[in-house]
């Protein structure tokens, strides 16, 4: 059922974790370069906010609880969207090199590495990366030690010298926090090998998303910390598709995601008025 759902395109396309942080210390940030000169994904307020929450990344009843349960959708989506597949059921992502952009504490990075992918988790939050490293090291799992690396940097810096080196770039619950979507997508596209996949999950900018994510989730139910989201930075699917096309990435899948705010469980839906997943393929020259 899930496989059939993922293979369908949503007709809503035609209807109506944080990068950056030049103020951070100890991240090894470099001067901006490459395609993104003069533009930055930096939003210092976003980075500061997530720094303050860094000690709660692995508390499943924290404001990150919905990210933990979202893995039940994200992992199958990633499996089906990768250019390389492995028949080994224990390591189906083997052979793929994946960048998890805005990885935060590593909630998504760890399961991808356990499934065999060579994963780099990237985030400009020094405290977030420290939380990710501490959690990985505390587990002392051989497969994580082999397959999972973390880098503290902005994506526009990280891309320099690493062009076309990843089979997939995952940007899950990130693009609604960046300062420059064009710079962000352009850097992701540069990092992808031809034919590679850009996998995005984010929130649509609609009246429904305002009432549910800002009014209900933040102000009434306290599911996430107040101020976590800025509705004006939510991205409509049409706009995301346009920006990705400008950087040589073609939409191959669009599907809605629905969160039950009482149980914090996720399911696929045709409706993209709230959360949605989009997969793009980089053109092969």
mmCIF file of C-alpha atoms in Angstrom:
data_model
loop_
_atom_site.group_PDB
_atom_site.id
_atom_site.type_symbol
_atom_site.label_atom_id
_atom_site.label_comp_id
_atom_site.label_asym_id
_atom_site.label_seq_id
_atom_site.Cartn_x
_atom_site.Cartn_y
_atom_site.Cartn_z
ATOM 1 C CA UNK A 1 0.000 0.000 0.000
ATOM 2 C CA UNK A 2 2.784 2.392 0.912
ATOM 3 C CA UNK A 3 4.655 1.521 -2.257
ATOM 4 C CA UNK A 4 1.572 2.287 -4.352
ATOM 5 C CA UNK A 5 1.072 5.560 -2.500
ATOM 6 C CA UNK A 6 4.646 6.650 -3.078
ATOM 7 C CA UNK A 7 4.379 5.927 -6.787
ATOM 8 C CA UNK A 8 1.416 8.254 -7.267
ATOM 9 C CA UNK A 9 1.836 11.935 -8.152
ATOM 10 C CA UNK A 10 -0.275 14.344 -6.155
ATOM 11 C CA UNK A 11 -2.590 16.575 -8.204
ATOM 12 C CA UNK A 12 -2.106 19.274 -5.564
ATOM 13 C CA UNK A 13 1.087 20.327 -7.340
ATOM 14 C CA UNK A 14 -1.098 22.280 -9.730
ATOM 15 C CA UNK A 15 -3.377 23.729 -7.062
ATOM 16 C CA UNK A 16 -3.259 26.276 -4.545
ATOM 17 C CA UNK A 17 17.346 20.411 12.028
ATOM 18 C CA UNK A 18 19.055 24.382 10.078
ATOM 19 C CA UNK A 19 21.905 25.565 7.985
ATOM 20 C CA UNK A 20 24.057 28.623 8.192
ATOM 21 C CA UNK A 21 25.435 30.250 11.297
ATOM 22 C CA UNK A 22 28.396 32.529 10.694
ATOM 23 C CA UNK A 23 28.281 33.508 14.364
ATOM 24 C CA UNK A 24 28.934 29.934 15.492
ATOM 25 C CA UNK A 25 32.358 29.222 16.867
ATOM 26 C CA UNK A 26 34.274 25.977 16.544
ATOM 27 C CA UNK A 27 32.520 24.865 13.356
ATOM 28 C CA UNK A 28 35.436 25.384 11.020
ATOM 29 C CA UNK A 29 33.349 27.658 8.801
ATOM 30 C CA UNK A 30 35.075 29.060 5.740
ATOM 31 C CA UNK A 31 34.501 32.051 3.512
ATOM 32 C CA UNK A 32 31.628 31.608 1.098
ATOM 33 C CA UNK A 33 32.617 30.465 -2.351
ATOM 34 C CA UNK A 34 31.549 28.622 -5.481
ATOM 35 C CA UNK A 35 28.086 29.094 -6.936
ATOM 36 C CA UNK A 36 26.769 30.794 -3.808
ATOM 37 C CA UNK A 37 29.053 33.827 -3.486
ATOM 38 C CA UNK A 38 27.213 36.783 -2.022
ATOM 39 C CA UNK A 39 24.282 34.662 -0.743
ATOM 40 C CA UNK A 40 23.918 32.548 2.345
ATOM 41 C CA UNK A 41 21.557 30.008 3.830
ATOM 42 C CA UNK A 42 22.317 31.562 7.221
ATOM 43 C CA UNK A 43 19.503 32.450 9.590
ATOM 44 C CA UNK A 44 21.221 33.109 12.905
ATOM 45 C CA UNK A 45 17.980 33.173 14.880
ATOM 46 C CA UNK A 46 17.112 29.694 13.597
ATOM 47 C CA UNK A 47 20.553 28.337 14.461
ATOM 48 C CA UNK A 48 20.456 29.868 17.939
ATOM 49 C CA UNK A 49 17.019 28.389 18.578
ATOM 50 C CA UNK A 50 18.126 24.881 17.651
ATOM 51 C CA UNK A 51 21.349 25.253 19.646
ATOM 52 C CA UNK A 52 19.213 25.858 22.725
ATOM 53 C CA UNK A 53 17.297 22.638 22.079
ATOM 54 C CA UNK A 54 20.334 20.495 21.308
ATOM 55 C CA UNK A 55 20.204 18.462 24.523
ATOM 56 C CA UNK A 56 16.713 17.198 23.660
ATOM 57 C CA UNK A 57 17.327 15.711 20.184
ATOM 58 C CA UNK A 58 17.160 12.121 21.454
ATOM 59 C CA UNK A 59 14.346 12.614 23.952
ATOM 60 C CA UNK A 60 11.415 11.042 22.143
ATOM 61 C CA UNK A 61 8.902 13.056 24.171
ATOM 62 C CA UNK A 62 10.596 16.356 23.362
ATOM 63 C CA UNK A 63 9.674 18.888 20.696
ATOM 64 C CA UNK A 64 11.522 16.574 18.252
ATOM 65 C CA UNK A 65 9.115 13.683 18.892
ATOM 66 C CA UNK A 66 7.397 14.090 15.518
ATOM 67 C CA UNK A 67 10.766 13.798 13.752
ATOM 68 C CA UNK A 68 11.407 10.452 15.431
ATOM 69 C CA UNK A 69 8.056 9.055 14.290
ATOM 70 C CA UNK A 70 8.460 10.589 10.815
ATOM 71 C CA UNK A 71 11.237 8.070 10.141
ATOM 72 C CA UNK A 72 8.510 5.485 9.489
ATOM 73 C CA UNK A 73 7.735 7.431 6.317
ATOM 74 C CA UNK A 74 11.130 8.898 5.538
ATOM 75 C CA UNK A 75 13.127 5.664 5.460
ATOM 76 C CA UNK A 76 10.838 3.845 2.967
ATOM 77 C CA UNK A 77 10.740 7.010 0.845
ATOM 78 C CA UNK A 78 14.534 7.209 0.764
ATOM 79 C CA UNK A 79 14.861 3.484 -0.041
ATOM 80 C CA UNK A 80 12.642 3.878 -3.102
ATOM 81 C CA UNK A 81 14.248 7.125 -4.268
ATOM 82 C CA UNK A 82 17.912 6.114 -4.393
ATOM 83 C CA UNK A 83 19.659 5.534 -7.726
ATOM 84 C CA UNK A 84 21.406 2.410 -6.405
ATOM 85 C CA UNK A 85 19.652 -0.551 -4.778
ATOM 86 C CA UNK A 86 20.951 -3.544 -2.853
ATOM 87 C CA UNK A 87 19.135 -6.862 -2.554
ATOM 88 C CA UNK A 88 20.440 -7.465 0.970
ATOM 89 C CA UNK A 89 17.435 -6.800 3.206
ATOM 90 C CA UNK A 90 19.623 -5.896 6.179
ATOM 91 C CA UNK A 91 21.593 -3.234 4.288
ATOM 92 C CA UNK A 92 19.338 -2.122 1.410
ATOM 93 C CA UNK A 93 21.046 1.283 1.153
ATOM 94 C CA UNK A 94 24.515 -0.220 0.667
ATOM 95 C CA UNK A 95 26.515 1.417 -2.114
ATOM 96 C CA UNK A 96 24.854 4.817 -1.747
ATOM 97 C CA UNK A 97 26.626 7.902 -0.479
ATOM 98 C CA UNK A 98 24.052 10.162 1.202
ATOM 99 C CA UNK A 99 24.272 13.693 2.586
ATOM 100 C CA UNK A 100 21.768 14.466 5.367
ATOM 101 C CA UNK A 101 21.573 18.272 5.274
ATOM 102 C CA UNK A 102 20.426 19.934 8.471
ATOM 103 C CA UNK A 103 20.877 16.643 10.299
ATOM 104 C CA UNK A 104 20.557 18.112 13.784
ATOM 105 C CA UNK A 105 21.170 15.380 16.352
ATOM 106 C CA UNK A 106 21.221 12.608 13.740
ATOM 107 C CA UNK A 107 17.668 11.272 14.076
ATOM 108 C CA UNK A 108 17.576 10.374 10.363
ATOM 109 C CA UNK A 109 21.315 9.943 9.774
ATOM 110 C CA UNK A 110 21.665 6.974 12.119
ATOM 111 C CA UNK A 111 18.998 4.688 10.599
ATOM 112 C CA UNK A 112 20.265 5.418 7.068
ATOM 113 C CA UNK A 113 23.782 4.413 8.142
ATOM 114 C CA UNK A 114 22.477 1.249 9.823
ATOM 115 C CA UNK A 115 20.864 0.292 6.520
ATOM 116 C CA UNK A 116 24.243 0.365 4.811
ATOM 117 C CA UNK A 117 24.537 3.851 3.319
ATOM 118 C CA UNK A 118 27.680 5.919 3.704
ATOM 119 C CA UNK A 119 26.153 8.925 5.450
ATOM 120 C CA UNK A 120 27.460 12.415 6.128
ATOM 121 C CA UNK A 121 25.347 14.462 8.509
ATOM 122 C CA UNK A 122 25.773 18.206 7.949
ATOM 123 C CA UNK A 123 24.581 21.000 10.188
ATOM 124 C CA UNK A 124 25.777 24.491 11.086
ATOM 125 C CA UNK A 125 24.633 24.090 14.683
ATOM 126 C CA UNK A 126 27.749 23.250 16.684
ATOM 127 C CA UNK A 127 25.640 22.038 19.602
ATOM 128 C CA UNK A 128 23.509 19.881 17.314
ATOM 129 C CA UNK A 129 26.558 18.197 15.798
ATOM 130 C CA UNK A 130 28.019 17.614 19.251
ATOM 131 C CA UNK A 131 24.745 15.947 20.306
ATOM 132 C CA UNK A 132 24.843 13.764 17.174
ATOM 133 C CA UNK A 133 28.454 12.708 17.788
ATOM 134 C CA UNK A 134 27.825 11.970 21.457
ATOM 135 C CA UNK A 135 24.821 9.799 20.645
ATOM 136 C CA UNK A 136 26.646 7.879 17.903
ATOM 137 C CA UNK A 137 29.699 7.294 20.097
ATOM 138 C CA UNK A 138 27.595 6.247 23.099
ATOM 139 C CA UNK A 139 26.065 3.418 21.059
ATOM 140 C CA UNK A 140 29.464 2.126 19.910
ATOM 141 C CA UNK A 141 27.918 0.244 16.982
ATOM 142 C CA UNK A 142 30.434 -0.909 14.396
ATOM 143 C CA UNK A 143 28.174 -0.070 11.471
ATOM 144 C CA UNK A 144 27.673 3.493 12.708
ATOM 145 C CA UNK A 145 31.371 3.949 13.351
ATOM 146 C CA UNK A 146 32.080 2.827 9.775
ATOM 147 C CA UNK A 147 29.249 4.491 7.908
ATOM 148 C CA UNK A 148 28.393 7.717 9.710
ATOM 149 C CA UNK A 149 30.333 10.975 9.750
ATOM 150 C CA UNK A 150 29.262 14.420 10.923
ATOM 151 C CA UNK A 151 30.401 17.829 9.713
ATOM 152 C CA UNK A 152 29.649 21.238 11.218
ATOM 153 C CA UNK A 153 29.429 23.689 8.328
ATOM 154 C CA UNK A 154 27.056 25.543 6.024
ATOM 155 C CA UNK A 155 26.087 23.806 2.816
ATOM 156 C CA UNK A 156 27.436 26.642 0.687
ATOM 157 C CA UNK A 157 30.851 26.102 2.269
ATOM 158 C CA UNK A 158 30.646 22.319 2.350
ATOM 159 C CA UNK A 159 30.039 22.069 -1.409
ATOM 160 C CA UNK A 160 33.438 23.540 -2.258
ATOM 161 C CA UNK A 161 35.622 20.725 -3.579
ATOM 162 C CA UNK A 162 32.853 18.112 -3.152
ATOM 163 C CA UNK A 163 30.841 18.687 -6.333
ATOM 164 C CA UNK A 164 28.980 15.644 -7.726
ATOM 165 C CA UNK A 165 30.079 13.364 -4.889
ATOM 166 C CA UNK A 166 26.727 12.160 -3.449
ATOM 167 C CA UNK A 167 24.136 9.722 -4.784
ATOM 168 C CA UNK A 168 21.449 11.450 -2.740
ATOM 169 C CA UNK A 169 20.984 14.606 -0.716
ATOM 170 C CA UNK A 170 18.256 14.494 1.933
ATOM 171 C CA UNK A 171 16.847 17.786 3.210
ATOM 172 C CA UNK A 172 14.123 16.777 5.645
ATOM 173 C CA UNK A 173 12.311 19.525 7.573
ATOM 174 C CA UNK A 174 15.090 21.970 6.675
ATOM 175 C CA UNK A 175 14.195 24.192 3.721
ATOM 176 C CA UNK A 176 11.580 26.079 5.751
ATOM 177 C CA UNK A 177 14.383 27.258 8.050
ATOM 178 C CA UNK A 178 16.982 28.525 5.560
ATOM 179 C CA UNK A 179 17.557 32.156 4.619
ATOM 180 C CA UNK A 180 18.059 31.583 0.882
ATOM 181 C CA UNK A 181 16.192 28.733 -0.796
ATOM 182 C CA UNK A 182 17.932 29.345 -4.119
ATOM 183 C CA UNK A 183 21.394 29.128 -2.569
ATOM 184 C CA UNK A 184 20.405 26.043 -0.613
ATOM 185 C CA UNK A 185 18.963 24.154 -3.582
ATOM 186 C CA UNK A 186 21.829 25.234 -5.827
ATOM 187 C CA UNK A 187 24.356 23.835 -3.371
ATOM 188 C CA UNK A 188 22.400 20.578 -3.009
ATOM 189 C CA UNK A 189 22.305 20.209 -6.795
ATOM 190 C CA UNK A 190 26.052 20.797 -7.071
ATOM 191 C CA UNK A 191 26.712 18.049 -4.542
ATOM 192 C CA UNK A 192 24.619 15.472 -6.422
ATOM 193 C CA UNK A 193 26.030 13.121 -8.998
ATOM 194 C CA UNK A 194 24.194 13.226 -12.360
ATOM 195 C CA UNK A 195 21.090 11.090 -11.909
ATOM 196 C CA UNK A 196 21.237 11.519 -8.136
ATOM 197 C CA UNK A 197 18.186 12.244 -5.971
ATOM 198 C CA UNK A 198 17.294 15.316 -3.927
ATOM 199 C CA UNK A 199 14.770 14.222 -1.300
ATOM 200 C CA UNK A 200 12.850 16.963 0.509
ATOM 201 C CA UNK A 201 10.187 16.992 3.190
ATOM 202 C CA UNK A 202 8.756 20.319 4.262
ATOM 203 C CA UNK A 203 5.579 22.304 4.990
ATOM 204 C CA UNK A 204 3.316 23.979 2.449
ATOM 205 C CA UNK A 205 2.418 27.655 2.944
ATOM 206 C CA UNK A 206 -1.365 27.555 3.274
ATOM 207 C CA UNK A 207 -3.969 28.848 5.706
ATOM 208 C CA UNK A 208 -4.355 25.298 7.001
ATOM 209 C CA UNK A 209 -0.646 24.997 7.778
ATOM 210 C CA UNK A 210 -0.730 28.294 9.665
ATOM 211 C CA UNK A 211 -3.567 27.191 11.911
ATOM 212 C CA UNK A 212 -2.219 23.703 12.533
ATOM 213 C CA UNK A 213 1.536 24.322 12.880
ATOM 214 C CA UNK A 214 1.611 27.782 14.437
ATOM 215 C CA UNK A 215 -1.672 28.205 16.290
ATOM 216 C CA UNK A 216 -2.307 24.585 17.318
ATOM 217 C CA UNK A 217 1.084 22.821 17.463
ATOM 218 C CA UNK A 218 3.110 25.712 18.883
ATOM 219 C CA UNK A 219 0.721 27.972 20.778
ATOM 220 C CA UNK A 220 -2.057 25.674 21.973
ATOM 221 C CA UNK A 221 -0.686 22.132 22.282
ATOM 222 C CA UNK A 222 3.048 22.890 22.720
ATOM 223 C CA UNK A 223 3.975 19.950 20.491
ATOM 224 C CA UNK A 224 6.958 22.025 19.358
ATOM 225 C CA UNK A 225 8.619 25.052 20.926
ATOM 226 C CA UNK A 226 7.049 28.429 20.214
ATOM 227 C CA UNK A 227 8.887 30.204 17.434
ATOM 228 C CA UNK A 228 10.147 26.981 15.835
ATOM 229 C CA UNK A 229 8.448 27.844 12.561
ATOM 230 C CA UNK A 230 7.965 31.009 10.530
ATOM 231 C CA UNK A 231 4.893 30.582 8.327
ATOM 232 C CA UNK A 232 6.242 33.120 5.834
ATOM 233 C CA UNK A 233 9.178 30.781 5.114
ATOM 234 C CA UNK A 234 6.985 27.773 4.311
ATOM 235 C CA UNK A 235 7.352 26.717 0.679
ATOM 236 C CA UNK A 236 4.615 25.865 -1.762
ATOM 237 C CA UNK A 237 5.326 22.795 -3.931
ATOM 238 C CA UNK A 238 5.096 24.800 -7.146
ATOM 239 C CA UNK A 239 7.785 27.183 -5.955
ATOM 240 C CA UNK A 240 10.072 24.396 -4.770
ATOM 241 C CA UNK A 241 9.676 22.645 -8.117
ATOM 242 C CA UNK A 242 10.525 25.866 -9.981
ATOM 243 C CA UNK A 243 13.677 26.503 -7.942
ATOM 244 C CA UNK A 244 14.851 22.908 -8.363
ATOM 245 C CA UNK A 245 14.257 23.065 -12.110
ATOM 246 C CA UNK A 246 16.443 26.154 -12.258
ATOM 247 C CA UNK A 247 19.269 24.013 -10.881
ATOM 248 C CA UNK A 248 18.771 21.021 -13.166
ATOM 249 C CA UNK A 249 16.635 18.853 -10.891
ATOM 250 C CA UNK A 250 13.371 17.390 -12.208
ATOM 251 C CA UNK A 251 10.409 16.487 -9.996
ATOM 252 C CA UNK A 252 9.773 12.735 -9.950
ATOM 253 C CA UNK A 253 7.467 12.378 -6.937
ATOM 254 C CA UNK A 254 5.222 14.614 -4.853
ATOM 255 C CA UNK A 255 3.103 13.272 -2.005
ATOM 256 C CA UNK A 256 1.352 14.609 1.065
ATOM 257 C CA UNK A 257 2.191 13.647 4.631
ATOM 258 C CA UNK A 258 -0.314 13.734 7.473
ATOM 259 C CA UNK A 259 0.495 13.976 11.193
ATOM 260 C CA UNK A 260 -1.970 12.844 13.826
ATOM 261 C CA UNK A 261 -1.223 15.490 16.441
ATOM 262 C CA UNK A 262 -2.697 13.365 19.243
ATOM 263 C CA UNK A 263 -0.618 10.217 18.631
ATOM 264 C CA UNK A 264 2.238 11.925 16.711
ATOM 265 C CA UNK A 265 2.054 9.248 14.038
ATOM 266 C CA UNK A 266 2.438 9.921 10.321
ATOM 267 C CA UNK A 267 0.690 8.577 7.239
ATOM 268 C CA UNK A 268 0.794 9.237 3.493
ATOM 269 C CA UNK A 269 -1.984 11.252 1.902
ATOM 270 C CA UNK A 270 -2.784 12.724 -1.501
ATOM 271 C CA UNK A 271 -3.358 16.097 0.178
ATOM 272 C CA UNK A 272 -0.298 18.365 0.094
ATOM 273 C CA UNK A 273 -1.896 21.334 1.871
ATOM 274 C CA UNK A 274 0.170 20.635 4.999
ATOM 275 C CA UNK A 275 3.347 18.547 5.016
ATOM 276 C CA UNK A 276 4.653 17.023 1.809
ATOM 277 C CA UNK A 277 7.552 15.029 0.405
ATOM 278 C CA UNK A 278 9.138 15.808 -2.946
ATOM 279 C CA UNK A 279 11.829 13.882 -4.824
ATOM 280 C CA UNK A 280 13.898 15.425 -7.608
ATOM 281 C CA UNK A 281 16.349 13.805 -10.002
ATOM 282 C CA UNK A 282 19.432 15.663 -11.229
ATOM 283 C CA UNK A 283 19.699 15.692 -14.989
ATOM 284 C CA UNK A 284 22.252 13.439 -16.645
ATOM 285 C CA UNK A 285 24.442 15.387 -19.035
#
